[in-house]
PDB file of C-alpha atoms and ligand atoms in Angstrom:
ATOM      1  CA  MET A   1      12.026  -5.960  27.209  1.00  0.00           C
ATOM      2  CA  PHE A   2      10.596  -7.107  23.639  1.00  0.00           C
ATOM      3  CA  SER A   3      13.186  -5.490  21.204  1.00  0.00           C
ATOM      4  CA  LYS A   4      11.429  -5.271  17.758  1.00  0.00           C
ATOM      5  CA  ARG A   5      10.257  -3.070  15.083  1.00  0.00           C
ATOM      6  CA  ASP A   6       7.160  -2.331  13.680  1.00  0.00           C
ATOM      7  CA  PHE A   7       5.982  -1.443  10.250  1.00  0.00           C
ATOM      8  CA  LEU A   8       2.435   0.300  10.256  1.00  0.00           C
ATOM      9  CA  SER A   9       3.332   3.869   8.053  1.00  0.00           C
ATOM     10  CA  LEU A  10       6.098   4.410   5.959  1.00  0.00           C
ATOM     11  CA  ALA A  11       6.346   7.690   7.491  1.00  0.00           C
ATOM     12  CA  ASP A  12       8.281   6.211  10.282  1.00  0.00           C
ATOM     13  CA  LEU A  13      10.828   4.727   8.081  1.00  0.00           C
ATOM     14  CA  THR A  14      13.836   7.165   7.395  1.00  0.00           C
ATOM     15  CA  PRO A  15      14.307   8.427   3.401  1.00  0.00           C
ATOM     16  CA  ALA A  16      17.883   6.197   3.906  1.00  0.00           C
ATOM     17  CA  GLU A  17      15.423   3.227   5.721  1.00  0.00           C
ATOM     18  CA  PHE A  18      13.097   3.463   2.713  1.00  0.00           C
ATOM     19  CA  ASN A  19      15.798   3.408   0.062  1.00  0.00           C
ATOM     20  CA  GLU A  20      17.154   0.510   1.021  1.00  0.00           C
ATOM     21  CA  TRP A  21      13.710  -1.559   2.179  1.00  0.00           C
ATOM     22  CA  LEU A  22      13.087  -0.710  -2.306  1.00  0.00           C
ATOM     23  CA  HIS A  23      16.239  -1.666  -3.137  1.00  0.00           C
ATOM     24  CA  TYR A  24      16.015  -4.657  -1.183  1.00  0.00           C
ATOM     25  CA  ALA A  25      12.987  -5.241  -2.347  1.00  0.00           C
ATOM     26  CA  ILE A  26      14.147  -5.263  -5.974  1.00  0.00           C
ATOM     27  CA  GLU A  27      16.927  -7.611  -5.582  1.00  0.00           C
ATOM     28  CA  LEU A  28      14.471 -10.248  -3.153  1.00  0.00           C
ATOM     29  CA  LYS A  29      12.380 -10.132  -7.162  1.00  0.00           C
ATOM     30  CA  ARG A  30      15.553 -10.305  -9.617  1.00  0.00           C
ATOM     31  CA  GLU A  31      16.637 -13.233  -7.603  1.00  0.00           C
ATOM     32  CA  TRP A  32      13.454 -15.104  -7.388  1.00  0.00           C
ATOM     33  CA  LYS A  33      13.582 -14.314 -10.983  1.00  0.00           C
ATOM     34  CA  ALA A  34      16.729 -15.703 -11.428  1.00  0.00           C
ATOM     35  CA  GLY A  35      15.676 -19.295  -9.706  1.00  0.00           C
ATOM     36  CA  GLY A  36      14.526 -18.430  -5.851  1.00  0.00           C
ATOM     37  CA  ASN A  37      14.810 -16.693  -3.265  1.00  0.00           C
ATOM     38  CA  PRO A  38      17.194 -18.523  -0.122  1.00  0.00           C
ATOM     39  CA  PRO A  39      14.362 -19.691   2.722  1.00  0.00           C
ATOM     40  CA  LEU A  40      16.176 -16.373   4.988  1.00  0.00           C
ATOM     41  CA  LEU A  41      12.920 -16.861   7.534  1.00  0.00           C
ATOM     42  CA  LYS A  42      13.044 -20.504   8.049  1.00  0.00           C
ATOM     43  CA  ASN A  43      10.546 -21.990  10.227  1.00  0.00           C
ATOM     44  CA  LYS A  44       9.494 -18.589  11.188  1.00  0.00           C
ATOM     45  CA  THR A  45       5.286 -18.537  11.259  1.00  0.00           C
ATOM     46  CA  LEU A  46       3.431 -14.355  10.550  1.00  0.00           C
ATOM     47  CA  GLY A  47       0.228 -14.720  11.937  1.00  0.00           C
ATOM     48  CA  MET A  48      -2.602 -12.939   9.691  1.00  0.00           C
ATOM     49  CA  ILE A  49      -5.025 -11.269  11.042  1.00  0.00           C
ATOM     50  CA  PHE A  50      -7.675  -9.858   8.574  1.00  0.00           C
ATOM     51  CA  THR A  51     -10.949  -7.966   9.365  1.00  0.00           C
ATOM     52  CA  LYS A  52     -11.654  -7.146   5.769  1.00  0.00           C
ATOM     53  CA  PRO A  53     -11.488  -8.980   2.453  1.00  0.00           C
ATOM     54  CA  SER A  54      -8.521  -9.507   0.546  1.00  0.00           C
ATOM     55  CA  LEU A  55      -6.760 -11.228  -2.167  1.00  0.00           C
ATOM     56  CA  ARG A  56      -2.990  -9.226  -3.215  1.00  0.00           C
ATOM     57  CA  THR A  57      -2.055  -8.667   0.305  1.00  0.00           C
ATOM     58  CA  ARG A  58      -3.446 -12.137   1.797  1.00  0.00           C
ATOM     59  CA  VAL A  59      -2.165 -14.252  -0.691  1.00  0.00           C
ATOM     60  CA  SER A  60       1.650 -12.370  -1.547  1.00  0.00           C
ATOM     61  CA  PHE A  61       2.337 -11.715   2.086  1.00  0.00           C
ATOM     62  CA  GLU A  62       1.752 -15.643   2.061  1.00  0.00           C
ATOM     63  CA  MET A  63       3.790 -16.340  -0.622  1.00  0.00           C
ATOM     64  CA  ALA A  64       6.261 -13.964   0.655  1.00  0.00           C
ATOM     65  CA  MET A  65       6.485 -16.628   3.593  1.00  0.00           C
ATOM     66  CA  ARG A  66       6.741 -19.781   1.523  1.00  0.00           C
ATOM     67  CA  HIS A  67       9.637 -18.778  -0.743  1.00  0.00           C
ATOM     68  CA  LEU A  68      11.049 -17.300   1.996  1.00  0.00           C
ATOM     69  CA  GLY A  69      11.304 -21.123   3.847  1.00  0.00           C
ATOM     70  CA  GLY A  70       8.844 -19.857   6.580  1.00  0.00           C
ATOM     71  CA  HIS A  71       4.548 -20.319   6.796  1.00  0.00           C
ATOM     72  CA  ALA A  72       1.897 -17.678   7.035  1.00  0.00           C
ATOM     73  CA  LEU A  73      -0.973 -18.946   8.831  1.00  0.00           C
ATOM     74  CA  TYR A  74      -5.055 -16.805   7.940  1.00  0.00           C
ATOM     75  CA  LEU A  75      -7.099 -15.475  10.058  1.00  0.00           C
ATOM     76  CA  GLY A  76      -9.945 -14.554   8.872  1.00  0.00           C
ATOM     77  CA  PRO A  77     -12.823 -12.083  11.022  1.00  0.00           C
ATOM     78  CA  GLU A  78     -14.742 -15.500  12.022  1.00  0.00           C
ATOM     79  CA  GLU A  79     -12.217 -17.110  13.687  1.00  0.00           C
ATOM     80  CA  ILE A  80     -11.103 -13.380  16.177  1.00  0.00           C
ATOM     81  CA  GLY A  81     -13.160 -11.749  16.404  1.00  0.00           C
ATOM     82  CA  LEU A  82     -10.945  -8.548  17.137  1.00  0.00           C
ATOM     83  CA  GLY A  83     -12.121  -6.285  19.294  1.00  0.00           C
ATOM     84  CA  LYS A  84     -15.113  -8.220  19.818  1.00  0.00           C
ATOM     85  CA  ARG A  85     -14.525 -12.068  20.620  1.00  0.00           C
ATOM     86  CA  GLU A  86     -11.407 -10.426  22.819  1.00  0.00           C
ATOM     87  CA  SER A  87      -9.761  -7.320  22.553  1.00  0.00           C
ATOM     88  CA  VAL A  88      -7.001  -6.234  20.329  1.00  0.00           C
ATOM     89  CA  ALA A  89      -4.670  -6.469  23.558  1.00  0.00           C
ATOM     90  CA  ASP A  90      -5.380  -9.672  24.162  1.00  0.00           C
ATOM     91  CA  VAL A  91      -4.989 -11.234  20.949  1.00  0.00           C
ATOM     92  CA  ALA A  92      -1.995  -9.052  20.651  1.00  0.00           C
ATOM     93  CA  ARG A  93      -0.537 -11.148  23.458  1.00  0.00           C
ATOM     94  CA  VAL A  94      -1.612 -14.527  23.237  1.00  0.00           C
ATOM     95  CA  LEU A  95      -1.289 -14.563  18.915  1.00  0.00           C
ATOM     96  CA  SER A  96       2.581 -13.301  19.855  1.00  0.00           C
ATOM     97  CA  ARG A  97       3.499 -15.914  21.992  1.00  0.00           C
ATOM     98  CA  PHE A  98       2.592 -18.131  18.981  1.00  0.00           C
ATOM     99  CA  VAL A  99       4.340 -16.865  16.407  1.00  0.00           C
ATOM    100  CA  ASP A 100       7.505 -14.502  14.655  1.00  0.00           C
ATOM    101  CA  GLY A 101       5.472 -11.383  13.419  1.00  0.00           C
ATOM    102  CA  ILE A 102       2.053 -10.838  13.263  1.00  0.00           C
ATOM    103  CA  MET A 103       0.193  -8.823   9.651  1.00  0.00           C
ATOM    104  CA  ALA A 104      -3.560  -6.868  10.456  1.00  0.00           C
ATOM    105  CA  ARG A 105      -5.867  -5.360   8.128  1.00  0.00           C
ATOM    106  CA  VAL A 106      -8.126  -3.652   9.859  1.00  0.00           C
ATOM    107  CA  PHE A 107     -10.673  -0.812  10.508  1.00  0.00           C
ATOM    108  CA  ALA A 108      -9.256   1.881  13.051  1.00  0.00           C
ATOM    109  CA  HIS A 109      -6.125   2.080  12.316  1.00  0.00           C
ATOM    110  CA  SER A 110      -5.873   2.265  16.814  1.00  0.00           C
ATOM    111  CA  ASP A 111      -6.445  -1.471  16.388  1.00  0.00           C
ATOM    112  CA  LEU A 112      -3.206  -1.461  15.303  1.00  0.00           C
ATOM    113  CA  VAL A 113      -1.560   0.809  17.214  1.00  0.00           C
ATOM    114  CA  THR A 114      -2.604  -1.285  20.579  1.00  0.00           C
ATOM    115  CA  LEU A 115      -1.973  -4.776  18.409  1.00  0.00           C
ATOM    116  CA  ALA A 116       1.624  -3.279  18.136  1.00  0.00           C
ATOM    117  CA  GLN A 117       1.400  -2.130  21.626  1.00  0.00           C
ATOM    118  CA  PHE A 118       0.864  -5.253  23.566  1.00  0.00           C
ATOM    119  CA  SER A 119       2.725  -7.470  20.945  1.00  0.00           C
ATOM    120  CA  ARG A 120       5.933  -9.009  21.396  1.00  0.00           C
ATOM    121  CA  VAL A 121       6.670  -9.458  17.863  1.00  0.00           C
ATOM    122  CA  PRO A 122       6.886  -7.410  15.345  1.00  0.00           C
ATOM    123  CA  VAL A 123       3.759  -5.749  13.747  1.00  0.00           C
ATOM    124  CA  ILE A 124       3.067  -5.211  10.315  1.00  0.00           C
ATOM    125  CA  ASN A 125       0.308  -2.946   8.665  1.00  0.00           C
ATOM    126  CA  GLY A 126      -1.943  -4.927   6.101  1.00  0.00           C
ATOM    127  CA  LEU A 127      -4.169  -1.824   5.464  1.00  0.00           C
ATOM    128  CA  SER A 128      -5.824   0.406   8.283  1.00  0.00           C
ATOM    129  CA  ASP A 129      -8.333   3.209   7.118  1.00  0.00           C
ATOM    130  CA  ALA A 130      -5.882   5.457   7.210  1.00  0.00           C
ATOM    131  CA  SER A 131      -2.956   3.631   5.339  1.00  0.00           C
ATOM    132  CA  HIS A 132      -1.831   0.727   2.819  1.00  0.00           C
ATOM    133  CA  PRO A 133       2.030   1.423   3.381  1.00  0.00           C
ATOM    134  CA  CYS A 134       2.749  -2.035   2.115  1.00  0.00           C
ATOM    135  CA  GLN A 135       0.963  -1.271  -1.069  1.00  0.00           C
ATOM    136  CA  ALA A 136       2.862   1.799  -1.816  1.00  0.00           C
ATOM    137  CA  LEU A 137       6.390  -0.421  -1.052  1.00  0.00           C
ATOM    138  CA  GLY A 138       5.484  -2.043  -3.823  1.00  0.00           C
ATOM    139  CA  ASP A 139       4.253   0.248  -6.239  1.00  0.00           C
ATOM    140  CA  MET A 140       7.782   2.283  -6.432  1.00  0.00           C
ATOM    141  CA  ILE A 141       9.017  -1.193  -7.122  1.00  0.00           C
ATOM    142  CA  THR A 142       6.825  -1.553 -10.243  1.00  0.00           C
ATOM    143  CA  ILE A 143       7.548   2.802 -10.995  1.00  0.00           C
ATOM    144  CA  TYR A 144      10.893   2.737 -11.202  1.00  0.00           C
ATOM    145  CA  GLU A 145      10.545  -0.126 -13.001  1.00  0.00           C
ATOM    146  CA  GLN A 146       8.322   1.731 -15.761  1.00  0.00           C
ATOM    147  CA  ARG A 147      10.021   4.617 -15.893  1.00  0.00           C
ATOM    148  CA  GLY A 148      13.869   3.563 -14.773  1.00  0.00           C
ATOM    149  CA  ALA A 149      13.603   6.057 -11.725  1.00  0.00           C
ATOM    150  CA  LEU A 150      11.861   7.936  -9.184  1.00  0.00           C
ATOM    151  CA  LYS A 151      13.366  10.875  -8.719  1.00  0.00           C
ATOM    152  CA  GLY A 152      12.101  13.871 -10.343  1.00  0.00           C
ATOM    153  CA  VAL A 153       9.453  11.484 -11.473  1.00  0.00           C
ATOM    154  CA  ASN A 154       5.296  12.929 -11.768  1.00  0.00           C
ATOM    155  CA  VAL A 155       3.378  11.397 -10.239  1.00  0.00           C
ATOM    156  CA  SER A 156      -0.716  12.136 -10.539  1.00  0.00           C
ATOM    157  CA  PHE A 157      -3.176  10.750  -7.761  1.00  0.00           C
ATOM    158  CA  ILE A 158      -6.728  11.191  -8.821  1.00  0.00           C
ATOM    159  CA  GLY A 159      -9.772  10.521  -6.855  1.00  0.00           C
ATOM    160  CA  ASP A 160      -9.999  10.433  -2.740  1.00  0.00           C
ATOM    161  CA  ALA A 161      -7.198  10.663  -0.775  1.00  0.00           C
ATOM    162  CA  ASN A 162      -7.326   7.569   0.755  1.00  0.00           C
ATOM    163  CA  ASN A 163      -4.989   4.958   2.737  1.00  0.00           C
ATOM    164  CA  VAL A 164      -3.651   4.261   0.163  1.00  0.00           C
ATOM    165  CA  ALA A 165      -3.013   7.430  -2.219  1.00  0.00           C
ATOM    166  CA  THR A 166      -1.765   8.737   1.710  1.00  0.00           C
ATOM    167  CA  GLU A 167       1.292   6.000   1.588  1.00  0.00           C
ATOM    168  CA  LEU A 168       2.021   6.360  -2.008  1.00  0.00           C
ATOM    169  CA  THR A 169       2.754  10.282  -1.360  1.00  0.00           C
ATOM    170  CA  TYR A 170       5.003   9.501   2.062  1.00  0.00           C
ATOM    171  CA  ALA A 171       6.481   7.454  -0.359  1.00  0.00           C
ATOM    172  CA  CYS A 172       6.910   9.767  -3.377  1.00  0.00           C
ATOM    173  CA  ALA A 173       8.646  12.414  -1.258  1.00  0.00           C
ATOM    174  CA  TYR A 174      10.838  10.166   0.036  1.00  0.00           C
ATOM    175  CA  SER A 175      12.184   9.301  -3.640  1.00  0.00           C
ATOM    176  CA  GLY A 176      12.327  12.792  -4.602  1.00  0.00           C
ATOM    177  CA  ALA A 177       9.379  12.035  -6.503  1.00  0.00           C
ATOM    178  CA  HIS A 178       7.124  15.184  -8.056  1.00  0.00           C
ATOM    179  CA  MET A 179       3.497  13.777  -6.635  1.00  0.00           C
ATOM    180  CA  THR A 180       0.104  16.123  -7.606  1.00  0.00           C
ATOM    181  CA  LEU A 181      -3.009  14.979  -5.743  1.00  0.00           C
ATOM    182  CA  GLY A 182      -6.258  15.757  -7.996  1.00  0.00           C
ATOM    183  CA  CYS A 183      -9.054  15.556  -5.478  1.00  0.00           C
ATOM    184  CA  PRO A 184     -12.382  16.890  -4.699  1.00  0.00           C
ATOM    185  CA  ALA A 185     -11.636  19.889  -1.934  1.00  0.00           C
ATOM    186  CA  GLN A 186     -13.954  17.490   0.772  1.00  0.00           C
ATOM    187  CA  TYR A 187     -11.772  14.982  -0.277  1.00  0.00           C
ATOM    188  CA  GLN A 188      -8.377  15.895   0.039  1.00  0.00           C
ATOM    189  CA  LEU A 189      -5.410  15.002   1.825  1.00  0.00           C
ATOM    190  CA  GLY A 190      -5.582  15.930   5.778  1.00  0.00           C
ATOM    191  CA  ALA A 191      -3.531  18.823   6.855  1.00  0.00           C
ATOM    192  CA  GLU A 192      -1.441  16.803   9.007  1.00  0.00           C
ATOM    193  CA  GLU A 193      -0.339  14.453   6.692  1.00  0.00           C
ATOM    194  CA  LEU A 194       0.343  16.952   3.732  1.00  0.00           C
ATOM    195  CA  ALA A 195       2.397  18.633   6.228  1.00  0.00           C
ATOM    196  CA  LYS A 196       4.364  15.159   7.444  1.00  0.00           C
ATOM    197  CA  ALA A 197       4.603  14.595   3.176  1.00  0.00           C
ATOM    198  CA  GLN A 198       5.969  17.963   2.306  1.00  0.00           C
ATOM    199  CA  TRP A 199       8.724  17.852   5.439  1.00  0.00           C
ATOM    200  CA  ILE A 200       9.574  14.226   3.779  1.00  0.00           C
ATOM    201  CA  ALA A 201       9.849  16.039   0.043  1.00  0.00           C
ATOM    202  CA  ALA A 202      11.805  18.947   1.778  1.00  0.00           C
ATOM    203  CA  GLN A 203      14.599  16.526   1.842  1.00  0.00           C
ATOM    204  CA  THR A 204      14.699  14.680  -0.697  1.00  0.00           C
ATOM    205  CA  GLY A 205      13.842  17.610  -3.797  1.00  0.00           C
ATOM    206  CA  GLY A 206      10.711  16.009  -3.887  1.00  0.00           C
ATOM    207  CA  SER A 207       7.351  18.130  -3.952  1.00  0.00           C
ATOM    208  CA  VAL A 208       3.400  17.450  -2.673  1.00  0.00           C
ATOM    209  CA  THR A 209       0.964  19.861  -4.194  1.00  0.00           C
ATOM    210  CA  GLN A 210      -2.780  19.203  -3.781  1.00  0.00           C
ATOM    211  CA  ILE A 211      -4.930  20.576  -6.783  1.00  0.00           C
ATOM    212  CA  ASN A 212      -8.686  19.546  -7.434  1.00  0.00           C
ATOM    213  CA  ASP A 213      -8.952  19.860 -11.284  1.00  0.00           C
ATOM    214  CA  PRO A 214      -8.301  16.244 -12.331  1.00  0.00           C
ATOM    215  CA  ARG A 215      -7.201  17.500 -15.845  1.00  0.00           C
ATOM    216  CA  ALA A 216      -4.187  20.201 -14.956  1.00  0.00           C
ATOM    217  CA  ALA A 217      -3.129  16.779 -12.450  1.00  0.00           C
ATOM    218  CA  ILE A 218      -2.331  14.599 -14.966  1.00  0.00           C
ATOM    219  CA  GLU A 219      -0.898  16.946 -17.917  1.00  0.00           C
ATOM    220  CA  ALA A 220       2.468  16.733 -16.434  1.00  0.00           C
ATOM    221  CA  ALA A 221       2.501  13.056 -15.186  1.00  0.00           C
ATOM    222  CA  ASP A 222       4.479  10.223 -16.549  1.00  0.00           C
ATOM    223  CA  VAL A 223       2.198   7.657 -13.693  1.00  0.00           C
ATOM    224  CA  VAL A 224      -1.549   8.657 -13.201  1.00  0.00           C
ATOM    225  CA  TYR A 225      -2.740   6.522 -10.159  1.00  0.00           C
ATOM    226  CA  THR A 226      -6.028   6.221  -9.078  1.00  0.00           C
ATOM    227  CA  ASP A 227      -8.385   3.437  -6.263  1.00  0.00           C
ATOM    228  CA  THR A 228     -11.785   3.482  -5.499  1.00  0.00           C
ATOM    229  CA  TRP A 229     -13.845   6.206  -4.137  1.00  0.00           C
ATOM    230  CA  ILE A 230     -15.061   3.696  -1.382  1.00  0.00           C
ATOM    231  CA  SER A 231     -12.855   1.920   0.796  1.00  0.00           C
ATOM    232  CA  MET A 232     -13.999  -0.743   2.587  1.00  0.00           C
ATOM    233  CA  GLY A 233     -16.135   0.126   5.057  1.00  0.00           C
ATOM    234  CA  GLN A 234     -17.314   3.249   3.969  1.00  0.00           C
ATOM    235  CA  GLU A 235     -20.698   1.838   1.678  1.00  0.00           C
ATOM    236  CA  ALA A 236     -22.803   4.163   3.371  1.00  0.00           C
ATOM    237  CA  GLU A 237     -21.127   6.897   2.387  1.00  0.00           C
ATOM    238  CA  ALA A 238     -21.336   5.866  -1.857  1.00  0.00           C
ATOM    239  CA  ALA A 239     -24.594   7.539  -2.596  1.00  0.00           C
ATOM    240  CA  VAL A 240     -22.829  10.550  -1.226  1.00  0.00           C
ATOM    241  CA  LYS A 241     -19.639  10.384  -2.953  1.00  0.00           C
ATOM    242  CA  MET A 242     -20.520   8.717  -5.930  1.00  0.00           C
ATOM    243  CA  PRO A 243     -21.464  12.390  -7.920  1.00  0.00           C
ATOM    244  CA  VAL A 244     -18.937  14.381  -6.271  1.00  0.00           C
ATOM    245  CA  PHE A 245     -16.280  11.809  -7.834  1.00  0.00           C
ATOM    246  CA  MET A 246     -17.538  11.284 -10.867  1.00  0.00           C
ATOM    247  CA  PRO A 247     -15.455  14.197 -13.052  1.00  0.00           C
ATOM    248  CA  TYR A 248     -12.669  12.575 -11.731  1.00  0.00           C
ATOM    249  CA  GLN A 249     -13.077   9.341 -13.078  1.00  0.00           C
ATOM    250  CA  VAL A 250      -9.870   8.442 -15.035  1.00  0.00           C
ATOM    251  CA  ASN A 251     -10.981   7.395 -18.506  1.00  0.00           C
ATOM    252  CA  ALA A 252     -10.111   7.788 -22.151  1.00  0.00           C
ATOM    253  CA  GLN A 253     -11.143  11.310 -22.526  1.00  0.00           C
ATOM    254  CA  LEU A 254      -9.196  12.826 -19.394  1.00  0.00           C
ATOM    255  CA  MET A 255      -5.854  10.485 -20.057  1.00  0.00           C
ATOM    256  CA  SER A 256      -6.050  12.289 -23.834  1.00  0.00           C
ATOM    257  CA  TYR A 257      -4.402  15.331 -21.796  1.00  0.00           C
ATOM    258  CA  ALA A 258      -2.028  13.252 -20.734  1.00  0.00           C
ATOM    259  CA  ARG A 259       1.050  12.590 -22.329  1.00  0.00           C
ATOM    260  CA  PRO A 260       0.868   9.234 -24.439  1.00  0.00           C
ATOM    261  CA  ASP A 261       3.174   6.753 -22.931  1.00  0.00           C
ATOM    262  CA  THR A 262       1.987   8.161 -19.132  1.00  0.00           C
ATOM    263  CA  ILE A 263       1.266   4.420 -17.052  1.00  0.00           C
ATOM    264  CA  VAL A 264      -1.563   4.039 -15.096  1.00  0.00           C
ATOM    265  CA  MET A 265      -1.875   2.228 -11.517  1.00  0.00           C
ATOM    266  CA  HIS A 266      -3.942   1.073  -9.881  1.00  0.00           C
ATOM    267  CA  CYS A 267      -3.831  -0.704  -6.601  1.00  0.00           C
ATOM    268  CA  LEU A 268      -7.060  -3.273  -7.334  1.00  0.00           C
ATOM    269  CA  PRO A 269      -9.099  -3.809  -6.271  1.00  0.00           C
ATOM    270  CA  ALA A 270     -11.126  -1.877  -8.968  1.00  0.00           C
ATOM    271  CA  HIS A 271     -14.675  -0.690  -9.636  1.00  0.00           C
ATOM    272  CA  ARG A 272     -14.776  -0.413 -13.533  1.00  0.00           C
ATOM    273  CA  GLY A 273     -16.652   1.816 -15.127  1.00  0.00           C
ATOM    274  CA  GLN A 274     -16.755   4.038 -11.579  1.00  0.00           C
ATOM    275  CA  GLU A 275     -12.862   5.087 -11.252  1.00  0.00           C
ATOM    276  CA  ILE A 276     -11.709   3.723 -14.025  1.00  0.00           C
ATOM    277  CA  THR A 277     -13.070   2.721 -16.741  1.00  0.00           C
ATOM    278  CA  ASP A 278     -11.773  -0.794 -19.148  1.00  0.00           C
ATOM    279  CA  GLU A 279     -10.130   0.605 -21.749  1.00  0.00           C
ATOM    280  CA  VAL A 280      -7.839   2.485 -19.490  1.00  0.00           C
ATOM    281  CA  ALA A 281      -7.125  -0.283 -17.510  1.00  0.00           C
ATOM    282  CA  ASP A 282      -6.425  -2.538 -20.026  1.00  0.00           C
ATOM    283  CA  HIS A 283      -4.662  -0.158 -22.012  1.00  0.00           C
ATOM    284  CA  ALA A 284      -0.742  -0.639 -23.255  1.00  0.00           C
ATOM    285  CA  ASN A 285       0.240   1.699 -20.101  1.00  0.00           C
ATOM    286  CA  SER A 286      -1.973   0.083 -17.776  1.00  0.00           C
ATOM    287  CA  ALA A 287       1.288  -1.040 -15.153  1.00  0.00           C
ATOM    288  CA  ILE A 288      -1.763  -2.693 -12.793  1.00  0.00           C
ATOM    289  CA  TRP A 289       0.027  -6.427 -12.739  1.00  0.00           C
ATOM    290  CA  ASP A 290       2.692  -5.937 -12.915  1.00  0.00           C
ATOM    291  CA  GLN A 291       1.392  -3.541  -9.801  1.00  0.00           C
ATOM    292  CA  ALA A 292       0.132  -6.520  -8.572  1.00  0.00           C
ATOM    293  CA  GLU A 293       2.599  -9.357  -8.652  1.00  0.00           C
ATOM    294  CA  ASN A 294       5.421  -6.257  -7.088  1.00  0.00           C
ATOM    295  CA  ARG A 295       3.454  -6.496  -3.236  1.00  0.00           C
ATOM    296  CA  MET A 296       4.859  -9.892  -3.650  1.00  0.00           C
ATOM    297  CA  HIS A 297       8.063  -8.421  -3.476  1.00  0.00           C
ATOM    298  CA  ALA A 298       8.167  -5.545  -1.310  1.00  0.00           C
ATOM    299  CA  GLN A 299       6.734  -8.082   1.318  1.00  0.00           C
ATOM    300  CA  LYS A 300       9.382 -10.195   1.053  1.00  0.00           C
ATOM    301  CA  ALA A 301      11.336  -7.361   2.324  1.00  0.00           C
ATOM    302  CA  ILE A 302       9.519  -6.489   4.350  1.00  0.00           C
ATOM    303  CA  LEU A 303       9.114  -9.152   5.976  1.00  0.00           C
ATOM    304  CA  VAL A 304      12.870 -10.243   6.299  1.00  0.00           C
ATOM    305  CA  LYS A 305      13.887  -6.539   7.182  1.00  0.00           C
ATOM    306  CA  LEU A 306      11.730  -7.191  10.661  1.00  0.00           C
ATOM    307  CA  LEU A 307      11.050 -10.896  10.898  1.00  0.00           C
ATOM    308  CA  LYS A 308      15.382 -12.790  10.581  1.00  0.00           C
TER     309      LYS A 308
HETATM  310  N1   CP B 401      -4.466  -3.687  -3.297  1.00  0.00           N
HETATM  311  C1   CP B 401      -4.254  -4.700  -2.339  1.00  0.00           C
HETATM  312  O1   CP B 401      -4.629  -4.319  -1.114  1.00  0.00           O
HETATM  313  O2   CP B 401      -5.673  -5.118  -2.610  1.00  0.00           O
HETATM  314  P1   CP B 401      -6.523  -6.423  -1.230  1.00  0.00           P
HETATM  315  O3   CP B 401      -7.315  -5.662  -0.905  1.00  0.00           O
HETATM  316  O4   CP B 401      -6.758  -7.912  -2.533  1.00  0.00           O
HETATM  317  O5   CP B 401      -5.381  -7.253  -0.588  1.00  0.00           O
HETATM  318  N1  NVA B 402      -8.574   2.263  -0.406  1.00  0.00           N
HETATM  319  C1  NVA B 402      -8.760   0.682  -0.547  1.00  0.00           C
HETATM  320  C2  NVA B 402      -8.111  -0.016  -0.457  1.00  0.00           C
HETATM  321  C3  NVA B 402      -8.171  -1.694  -1.142  1.00  0.00           C
HETATM  322  C4  NVA B 402      -7.131  -1.881  -0.687  1.00  0.00           C
HETATM  323  C5  NVA B 402      -9.680   0.509   0.755  1.00  0.00           C
HETATM  324  O1  NVA B 402      -9.295   0.398   1.509  1.00  0.00           O
HETATM  325  O2  NVA B 402     -10.644  -0.607   0.606  1.00  0.00           O
END
């Protein structure tokens, strides 16, 4: 009845669409740096549901809407009580009568699926326990800027094969890049996600490999990427996870096995002294601040593609 498109995972796109969105984001960034974007989303509104904290996702979406002539509305956990004060389906039914798009950050990915099912307007995944597709789209802008290409680039993810790693793997697969995940055996990418990523990579000339040795994982890397070992909602697992992940810390010693020009990325927030050390995060080869900025340019492309 209502024609709309949601964005819950990069895996929902075709390789051609992925490239189109990515290059549109790069074009919007160039345009923004040259003086500003036209008001492509004039008078459009984005409702932003957050059940977890955020700096980058909230501010980048809010600024993206503002730069495009629209408006974003922050709805924190206290206002909505998603699934507590009111059912997820009812929130979707009501909110989508008011706004032109919904961005949601949730715990259970199934909450996003329910929001999408009952919303009349597009639903965008602003992070779930399973995936963080907006992050991955922005990250490919950064890798492209740093390496001048995506096809054939060696990207290594070190640490917990989590929500960020999952979508980054899809993004690398779409790009024809070679993704190596160096993760502890019990924290690797799930079989389904791995198969999906390898299926995508088979169409683009990319590859996806999982190993357990962090040193071997970074030896050929153009890009080393890490993220927290304790994602939001996993705090109770910290005592178990921390010792397992210590050998996966991205520090100067580990980076000494990579090439001298290998860049380092982190989606942030960083837990300095855990998954990454100061000397690496603040090194000249660190791309993490450009990476944070590129979130905003990626959000603009996503918003225009879905809301215009
Ligand atoms: N990288 C990221 O999504 O950051 P926030 O949690 O601050 O939004
Ligand atoms: N994996 C992290 C990403 C934060 C942006 C988390 O889910 O907490």
